[in-house]
Every structure is written in structure tokens, then in C-alpha cells.
Coordinates of C-alpha atoms in Angstrom, one line a residue:
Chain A
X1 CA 76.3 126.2 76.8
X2 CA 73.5 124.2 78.2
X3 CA 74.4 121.0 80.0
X4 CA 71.9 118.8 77.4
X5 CA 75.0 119.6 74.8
X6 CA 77.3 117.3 77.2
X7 CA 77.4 113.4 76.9
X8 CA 75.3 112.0 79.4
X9 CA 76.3 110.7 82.3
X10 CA 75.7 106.9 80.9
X11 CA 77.5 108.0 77.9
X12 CA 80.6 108.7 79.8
X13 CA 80.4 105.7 82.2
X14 CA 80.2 103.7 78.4
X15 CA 83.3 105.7 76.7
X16 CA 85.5 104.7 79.8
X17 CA 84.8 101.7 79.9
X18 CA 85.4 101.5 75.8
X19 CA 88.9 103.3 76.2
X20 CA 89.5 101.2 79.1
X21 CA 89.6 98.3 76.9
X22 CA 93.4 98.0 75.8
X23 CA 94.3 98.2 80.0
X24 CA 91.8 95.2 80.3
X25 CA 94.0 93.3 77.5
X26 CA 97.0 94.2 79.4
X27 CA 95.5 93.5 83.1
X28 CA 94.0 89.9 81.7
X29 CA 97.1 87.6 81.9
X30 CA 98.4 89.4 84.8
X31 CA 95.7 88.2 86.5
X32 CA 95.5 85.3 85.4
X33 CA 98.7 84.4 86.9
X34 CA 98.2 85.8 90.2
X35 CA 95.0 83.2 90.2
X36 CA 97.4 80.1 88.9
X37 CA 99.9 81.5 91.5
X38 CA 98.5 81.8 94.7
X39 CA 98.1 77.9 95.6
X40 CA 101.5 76.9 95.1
X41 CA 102.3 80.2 96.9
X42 CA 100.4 79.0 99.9
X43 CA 97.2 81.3 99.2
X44 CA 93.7 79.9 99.1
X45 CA 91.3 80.0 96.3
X46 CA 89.1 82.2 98.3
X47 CA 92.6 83.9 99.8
X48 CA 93.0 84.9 96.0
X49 CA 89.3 85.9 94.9
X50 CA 89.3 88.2 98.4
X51 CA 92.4 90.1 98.1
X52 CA 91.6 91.1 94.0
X53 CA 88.3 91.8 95.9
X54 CA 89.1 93.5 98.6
X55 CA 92.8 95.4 98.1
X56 CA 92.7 95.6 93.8
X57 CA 96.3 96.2 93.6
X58 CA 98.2 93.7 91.4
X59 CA 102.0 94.5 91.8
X60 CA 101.1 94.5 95.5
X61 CA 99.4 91.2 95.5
X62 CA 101.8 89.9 92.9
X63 CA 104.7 90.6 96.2
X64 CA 102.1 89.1 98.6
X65 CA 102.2 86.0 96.6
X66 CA 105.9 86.2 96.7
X67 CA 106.6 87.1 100.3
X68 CA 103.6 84.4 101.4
X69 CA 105.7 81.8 99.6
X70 CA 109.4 82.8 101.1
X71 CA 107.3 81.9 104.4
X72 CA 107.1 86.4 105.3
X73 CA 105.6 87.5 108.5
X74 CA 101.9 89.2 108.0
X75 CA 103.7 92.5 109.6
X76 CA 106.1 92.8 106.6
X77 CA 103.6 91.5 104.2
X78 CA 101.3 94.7 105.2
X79 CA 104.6 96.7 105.7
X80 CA 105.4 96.0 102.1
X81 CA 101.9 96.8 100.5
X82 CA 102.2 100.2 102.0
X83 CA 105.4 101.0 100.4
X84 CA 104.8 99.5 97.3
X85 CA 101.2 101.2 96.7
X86 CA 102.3 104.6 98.2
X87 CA 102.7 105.6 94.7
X88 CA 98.7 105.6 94.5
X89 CA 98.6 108.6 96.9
X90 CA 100.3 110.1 94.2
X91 CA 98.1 109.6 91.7
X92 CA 94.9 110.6 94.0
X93 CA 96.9 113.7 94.6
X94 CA 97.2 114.4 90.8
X95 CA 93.3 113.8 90.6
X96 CA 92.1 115.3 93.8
X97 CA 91.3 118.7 91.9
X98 CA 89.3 117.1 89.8
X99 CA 87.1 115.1 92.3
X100 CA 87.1 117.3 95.4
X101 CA 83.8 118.8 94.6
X102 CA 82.2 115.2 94.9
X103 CA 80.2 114.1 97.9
X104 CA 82.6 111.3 100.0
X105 CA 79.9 108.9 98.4
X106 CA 81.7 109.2 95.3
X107 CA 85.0 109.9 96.7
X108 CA 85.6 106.9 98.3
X109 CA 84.7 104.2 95.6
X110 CA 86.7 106.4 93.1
X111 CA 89.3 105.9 95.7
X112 CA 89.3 102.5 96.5
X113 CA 89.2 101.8 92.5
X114 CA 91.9 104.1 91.7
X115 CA 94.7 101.8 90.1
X116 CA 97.9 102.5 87.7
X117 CA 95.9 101.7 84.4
X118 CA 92.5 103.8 85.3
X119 CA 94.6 106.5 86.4
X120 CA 96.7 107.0 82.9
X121 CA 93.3 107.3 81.4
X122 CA 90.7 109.3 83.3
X123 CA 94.3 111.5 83.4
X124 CA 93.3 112.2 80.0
X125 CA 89.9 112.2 80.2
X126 CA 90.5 115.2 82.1
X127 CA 92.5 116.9 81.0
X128 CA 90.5 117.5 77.9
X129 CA 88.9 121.1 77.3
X130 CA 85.3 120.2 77.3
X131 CA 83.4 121.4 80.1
X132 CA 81.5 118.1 81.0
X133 CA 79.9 118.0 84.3
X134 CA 79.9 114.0 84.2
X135 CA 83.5 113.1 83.7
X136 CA 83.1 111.4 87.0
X137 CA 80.7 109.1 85.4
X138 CA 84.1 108.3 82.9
X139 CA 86.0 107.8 85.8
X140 CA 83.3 105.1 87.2
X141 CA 83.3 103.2 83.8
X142 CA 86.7 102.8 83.9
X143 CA 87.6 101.4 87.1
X144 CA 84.3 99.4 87.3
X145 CA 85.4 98.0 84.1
X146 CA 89.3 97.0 85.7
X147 CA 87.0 96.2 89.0
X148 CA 85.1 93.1 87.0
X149 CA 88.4 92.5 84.2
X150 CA 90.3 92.0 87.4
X151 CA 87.9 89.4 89.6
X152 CA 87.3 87.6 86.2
X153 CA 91.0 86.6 85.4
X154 CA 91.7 86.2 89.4
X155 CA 89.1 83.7 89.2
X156 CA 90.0 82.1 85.8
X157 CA 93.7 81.6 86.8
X158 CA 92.5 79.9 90.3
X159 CA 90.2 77.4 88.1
X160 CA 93.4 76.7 85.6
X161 CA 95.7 76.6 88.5
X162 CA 94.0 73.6 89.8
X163 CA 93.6 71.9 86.2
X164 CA 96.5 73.6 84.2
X165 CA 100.5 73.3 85.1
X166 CA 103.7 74.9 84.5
X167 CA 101.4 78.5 83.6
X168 CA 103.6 80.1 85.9
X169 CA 106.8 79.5 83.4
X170 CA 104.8 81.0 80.0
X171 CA 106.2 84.6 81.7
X172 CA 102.1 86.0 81.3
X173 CA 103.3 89.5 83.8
X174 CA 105.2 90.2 80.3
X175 CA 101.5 92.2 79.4
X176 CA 102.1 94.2 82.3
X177 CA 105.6 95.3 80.7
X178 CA 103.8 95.6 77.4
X179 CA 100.8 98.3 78.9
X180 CA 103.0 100.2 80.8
X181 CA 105.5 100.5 78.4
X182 CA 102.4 101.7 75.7
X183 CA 101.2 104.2 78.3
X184 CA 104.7 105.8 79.2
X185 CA 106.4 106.1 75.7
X186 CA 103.8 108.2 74.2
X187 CA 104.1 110.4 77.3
X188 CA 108.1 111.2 76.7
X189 CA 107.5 114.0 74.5
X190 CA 109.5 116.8 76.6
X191 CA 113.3 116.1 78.0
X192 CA 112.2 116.7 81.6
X193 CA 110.1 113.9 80.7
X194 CA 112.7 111.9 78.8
X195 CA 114.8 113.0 81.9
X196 CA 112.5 111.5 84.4
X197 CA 112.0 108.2 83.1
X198 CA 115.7 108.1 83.0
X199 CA 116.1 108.7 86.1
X200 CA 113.2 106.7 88.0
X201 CA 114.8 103.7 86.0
X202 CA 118.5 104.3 86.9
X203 CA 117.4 104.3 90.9
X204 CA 114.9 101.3 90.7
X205 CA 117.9 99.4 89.0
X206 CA 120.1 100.4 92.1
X207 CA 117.3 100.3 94.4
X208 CA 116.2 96.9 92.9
X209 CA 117.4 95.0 96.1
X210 CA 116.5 97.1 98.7
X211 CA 113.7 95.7 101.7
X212 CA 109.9 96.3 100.9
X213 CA 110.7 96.9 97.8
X214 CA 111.8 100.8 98.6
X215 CA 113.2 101.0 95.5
X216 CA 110.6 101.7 93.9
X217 CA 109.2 104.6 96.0
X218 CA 112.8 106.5 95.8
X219 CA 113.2 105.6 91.5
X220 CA 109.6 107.9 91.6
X221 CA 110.7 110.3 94.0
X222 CA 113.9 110.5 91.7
X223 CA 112.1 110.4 88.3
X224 CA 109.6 113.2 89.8
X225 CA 112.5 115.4 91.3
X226 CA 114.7 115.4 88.1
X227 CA 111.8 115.8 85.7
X228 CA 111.2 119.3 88.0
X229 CA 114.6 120.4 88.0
X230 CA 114.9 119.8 84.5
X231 CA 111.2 122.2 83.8
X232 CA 112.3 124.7 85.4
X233 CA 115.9 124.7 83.9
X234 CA 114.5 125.0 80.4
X235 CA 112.2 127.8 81.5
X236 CA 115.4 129.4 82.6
X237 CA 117.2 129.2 79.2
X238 CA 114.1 129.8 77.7
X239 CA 114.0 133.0 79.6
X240 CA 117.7 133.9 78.8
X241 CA 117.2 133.5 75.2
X242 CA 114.2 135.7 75.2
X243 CA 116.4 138.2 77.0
X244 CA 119.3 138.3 74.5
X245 CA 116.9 138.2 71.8
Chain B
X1 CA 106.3 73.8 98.3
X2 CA 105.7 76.9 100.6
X3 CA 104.4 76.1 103.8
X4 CA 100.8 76.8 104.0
X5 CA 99.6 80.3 105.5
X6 CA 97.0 79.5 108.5
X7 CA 93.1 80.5 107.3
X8 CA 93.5 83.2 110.2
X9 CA 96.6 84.9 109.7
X10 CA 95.5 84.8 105.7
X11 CA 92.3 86.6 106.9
X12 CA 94.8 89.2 108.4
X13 CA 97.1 90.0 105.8
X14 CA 94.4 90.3 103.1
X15 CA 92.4 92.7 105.6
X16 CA 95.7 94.8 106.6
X17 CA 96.5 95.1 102.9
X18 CA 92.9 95.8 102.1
X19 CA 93.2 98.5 104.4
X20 CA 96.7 100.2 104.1
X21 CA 95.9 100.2 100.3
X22 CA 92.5 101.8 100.9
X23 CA 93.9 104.4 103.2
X24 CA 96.7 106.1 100.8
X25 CA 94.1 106.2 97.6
X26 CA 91.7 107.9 99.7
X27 CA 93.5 109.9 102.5
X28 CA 93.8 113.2 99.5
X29 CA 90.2 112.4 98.6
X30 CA 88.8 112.7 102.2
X31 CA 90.3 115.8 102.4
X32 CA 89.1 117.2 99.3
X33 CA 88.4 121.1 98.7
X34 CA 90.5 121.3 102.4
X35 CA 94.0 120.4 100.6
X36 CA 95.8 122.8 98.2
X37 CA 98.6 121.9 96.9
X38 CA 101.4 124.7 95.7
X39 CA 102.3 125.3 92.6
X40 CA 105.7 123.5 92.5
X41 CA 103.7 120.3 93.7
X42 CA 101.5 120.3 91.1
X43 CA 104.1 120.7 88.4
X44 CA 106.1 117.9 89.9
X45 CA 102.6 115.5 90.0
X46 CA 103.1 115.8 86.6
X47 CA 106.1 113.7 86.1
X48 CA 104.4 110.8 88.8
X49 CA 102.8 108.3 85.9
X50 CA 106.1 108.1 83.9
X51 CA 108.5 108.3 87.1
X52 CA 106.3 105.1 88.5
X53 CA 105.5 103.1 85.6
X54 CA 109.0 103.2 84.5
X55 CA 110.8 101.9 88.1
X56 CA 108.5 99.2 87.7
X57 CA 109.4 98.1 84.2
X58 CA 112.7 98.8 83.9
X59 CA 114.0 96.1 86.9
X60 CA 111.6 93.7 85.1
X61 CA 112.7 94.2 81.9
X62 CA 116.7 94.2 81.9
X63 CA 117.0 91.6 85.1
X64 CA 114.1 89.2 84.5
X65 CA 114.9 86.8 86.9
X66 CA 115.7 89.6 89.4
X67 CA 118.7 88.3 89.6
X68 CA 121.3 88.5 86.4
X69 CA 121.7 91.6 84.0
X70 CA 120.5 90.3 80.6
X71 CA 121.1 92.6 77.6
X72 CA 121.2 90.8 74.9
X73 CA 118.6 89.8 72.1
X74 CA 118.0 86.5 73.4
X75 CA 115.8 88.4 76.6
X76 CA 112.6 88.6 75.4
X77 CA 111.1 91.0 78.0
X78 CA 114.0 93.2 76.5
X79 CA 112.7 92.4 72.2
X80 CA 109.1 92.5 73.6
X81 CA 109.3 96.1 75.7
X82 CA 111.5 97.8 72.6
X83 CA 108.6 96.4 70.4
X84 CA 105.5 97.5 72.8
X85 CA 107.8 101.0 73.0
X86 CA 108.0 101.5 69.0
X87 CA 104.4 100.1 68.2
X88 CA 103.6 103.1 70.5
X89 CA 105.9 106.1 69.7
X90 CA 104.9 105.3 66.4
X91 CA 101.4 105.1 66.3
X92 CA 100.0 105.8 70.1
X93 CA 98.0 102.8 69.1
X94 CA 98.0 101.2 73.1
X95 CA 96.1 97.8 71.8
X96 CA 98.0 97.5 68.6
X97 CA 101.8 97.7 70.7
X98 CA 99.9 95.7 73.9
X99 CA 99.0 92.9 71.5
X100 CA 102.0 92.8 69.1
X101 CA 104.5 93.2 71.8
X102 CA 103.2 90.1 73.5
X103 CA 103.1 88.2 70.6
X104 CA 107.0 88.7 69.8
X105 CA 106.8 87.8 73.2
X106 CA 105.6 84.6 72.8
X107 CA 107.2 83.8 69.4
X108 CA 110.4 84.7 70.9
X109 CA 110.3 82.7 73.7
X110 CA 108.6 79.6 71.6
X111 CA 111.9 80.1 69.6
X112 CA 114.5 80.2 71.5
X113 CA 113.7 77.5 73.5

């Protein structure tokens, strides 16, 4: 096949950007409230617009805002971030065979974009059959797309935050329950699957009060372990059953 | 009221965040074709999106407040998640359970209070 019969590379950049869109629905309020958050949490307007600028990692700065506003040391603050976005290195390593033949030009921005939401769908973008040379370019639409949704609401909730009061009572990080519950359900197709969720949400519960928010990296250690065990016991039986048949 | 953060130290945190985050998305990536990850791993990479985005919803949704238990039909993280899960089992339609699920949301929170 001759690479003129793949989309082109603007083409893909546009269609992830398009499927992008219901994250960018999800991401908006979240945002939002970070921005309407951070002065009564003790962050700057310019503190706020810099970190969705610079780190892009809303649960993380969602616990900055929190740990800023208990009066946290900047050690614990950075200590915490680690441990709560550790579970990005995961998903990097779940893409990583899929990017490795890109120059570190490409590699690193795809990196520094890479967040929960763009990951669930250039996942999928990939994992389609089609041999298109420019899924990287899908990849780019994406996050550039959660990049600019992302600044926009920061910057929005830091203008209402100054105008607007009592936004942080409306409980807006409910539409960060609502995408994440639309991108996992459709996913539990398979019991180790079913299993894993299970799992990762019986440890978070007991891990729920643990320091720098640990919990949360042994729930997806957890989820992950139990969802293999559970594979490769059904490949077992699967196995047996072949064998008495 | 918190007590405010100095311009200095705020400088710091957002930079050591900036760059702790930075360095676990790209330390695989920097690697590249150099990593090779066994087979086992990348069966069990698999399972990471559901294992991850579920330990963070599931705290939020049955404990709120992060603080007290609440299972009962008057938790409207709890109506709005079991609304945002169906919408989506049903149709895989992420927009449709995103934007129905929050407006239960709302509604149920308008109403109960």
C-alpha cells in the first residue's frame, strides 16, 4: 500500500484533537476549579497559570493546592507529585513501543504532554490495524488540544476566583469522576479486567489515608497484579478444558 | 485562610514538580528502542488505565469528603458515577455519559439541598 492511501499527517493531528473532545468536556470544570482554588489556597494567579503550564498534571496540582493550603513543606509537596504521577511512567511504558522510533524531538513533547485522558485515547488510536505512518501526528492533536483546554479553564477559574464565590462548594471535580468512569467501564469487558478494577479500588479505599497519597500507587500495583494473575488463570482452564475435550 | 506561600519558595515547588513530573513521563521515552520490556510486563501494562483510573475514583466517589463512608442515594458523586458508568456500558457514548452524569449531578445536588 502506498503511503498517499494514509490520512495525512494534518488529518490525524485534526481527528485527535476531534476525539479528544469529550476529555476536554471532562478536563473543563476541573480546571476551572483549580483556577478558583489556588488563591484561597495560598497560590498566586501566576503560581496557577505556571504550574498548568509548566507540570500539566491536575490530580497532582489539585494535592498541591491542598498541601499548600494545610501550610506543607515544598520537600513533601515535590515528594508527593512524584508518587502521585508515577502512574504516568506507566502509561509511557505502555506507549513506548509505539514512539520509540521517534527522534527525542518528538519524544520529549509527547512526554511532557502525556496525561491520563490523552493516554486512554491515542491507546486506541493505536491499537487500531491500520498501518498509518502518522499516528504520531494523532498523538500531537490530542495532547495539544488538553495542552490549550487545560491553560484556558486554569485561567478562567483564576478570573472567576477573583469575581465569583463559593465555586469551590458546586463539587465541579465531579467531571473528573464522570470521564474516568466513561473511559474505564467500557474497558471491563474481561473478568481479569472486572478483577482489576476490583481490586485497585478495594486497596485505594484502604490505602486512602496513607502519606503522599501512596495509596494510590499500591491500588494500581494491586489492580495490575490481580488482573495478571487472573489472565493467566483463565488461560490455564482454558488450556485444561481443551485438554479434556 | 492559609498562610500565604513566599513568591520564592512558590517558584520552587512549581519547578520541582515541573520537573519530577517531566522526568517519569519521559525517562521510558529517552530510552526508546534501548528498553524491552518481557512479555509478562507487557501483558500486565495492559491492566494500568483501569487499575489507575479506578483507585482514583473509587476514594472520591464512596468517601466524598475524604472523610465518612457515604452509601446511600443521597451521595451524588455515588447517583452521578452509577449514571456516567451505565450511560457508558450501554452505549460507549463518552460525551453522552460525561454530560448526563454531571447533570444528575447537579440536579441532585440542587435537590437535596
Amino acid at each position: 500500500m502506498s503511503p498517499s492511501l494514509y490520512p495525512s499527517r494534518r488529518a490525524e493531528a485534526l481527528r485527535g484533537a476531534r476525539e479528544t473532545i469529550p476529555m476536554l468536556v471532562g478536563a473543563a470544570p476541573f480546571g476551572v476549579i483549580f483556577g478558583t482554588l489556588a488563591a484561597p489556597s495560598g497560590l498566586s494567579a501566576l503560581g496557577a497559570l505556571a504550574m498548568s503550564l509548566l507540570v500539566f498534571a491536575g490530580s497532582s496540582q489539585f494535592i498541591a493546592l491542598t498541601l499548600l493550603a494545610s501550610g506543607t513543606g515544598l520537600a513533601v509537596i515535590v515528594l508527593t507529585t512524584f508518587v502521585v504521577n508515577l502512574r504516568h511512567a506507566l502509561y509511557s511504558a505502555t506507549l513506548l513501543p509505539h514512539v520509540a522510533h521517534l527522534p527525542q524531538g518528538w519524544r520529549a513533547p509527547l512526554a511532557f504532554w502525556l496525561t491520563d485522558e490523552s493516554f486512554a485515547i491515542v491507546q486506541h488510536r493505536y491499537a487500531e490495524p491500520d498501518g498509518s505512518p502518522h499516528k504520531h501526528w494523532y498523538y500531537f492533536g490530542s495532547c495539544l488540544a488538553m495542552y490549550g483546554n487545560w491553560f484556558t479553564w486554569t485561567l478562567v477559574g483564576v478570573l472567576l476566583g477573583r469575581s465569583v464565590h463559593g465555586l469551590d462548594g458546586l463539587g465541579l471535580e465531579f467531571a473528573m469522576v464522570a470521564t474516568f468512569v466513561g473511559i474505564v467501564v467500557p474497558m471491563l469487558k474481561t473478568r481479569p479486567m472486572l478483577a482489576a478494577a476490583l481490586a485497585a479500588g478495594v486497596v485505594a479505599l484502604l490505602g486512602r489515608n496513607l502519606e503522599y497519597k501512596a495509596g494510590l500507587m499500591l491500588a494500581a500495583v494491586a489492580g495490575v497484579a490481580v488482573g495478571v494473575l487472573m489472565e493467566s488463570l483463565q488461560g490455564e482452564d482454558r488450556v485444561q478444558l481443551e485438554q479434556s475435550v | 485562610m492559609s498562610a500565604m506561600i513566599s513568591p520564592h519558595d512558590e517558584w520552587l515547588a512549581i519547578a520541582g514538580m515541573a520537573a519530577v513530573t517531566f522526568a517519569i513521563r519521559y525517562g521510558f521515552y529517552a530510552l526508546g528502542d534501548r528498553l524491552r520490556f518481557p512479555p509478562v510486563l507487557q501483558r500486565a501494562l495492559r491492566y494500568v488505565p483501569v487499575a489507575v483510573l479506578t483507585a482514583i475514583i473509587v476514594p472520591m466517589v464512596l468517601l466524598p469528603d475524604g472523610q465518612h463512608w457515604q452509601l446511600d442515594w443521597r451521595n451524588a458523586y455515588l447517583i452521578g458515577a452509577c449514571v456516567a458508568g451505565l450511560i457508558a456500558w450501554r452505549t460507549g457514548h463518552l460525551l453522552g455519559a460525561i454530560g448526563c452524569s454531571m447533570a444528575v449531578f447537579f440536579l441532585w445536588r440542587w435537590w437535596l439541598l
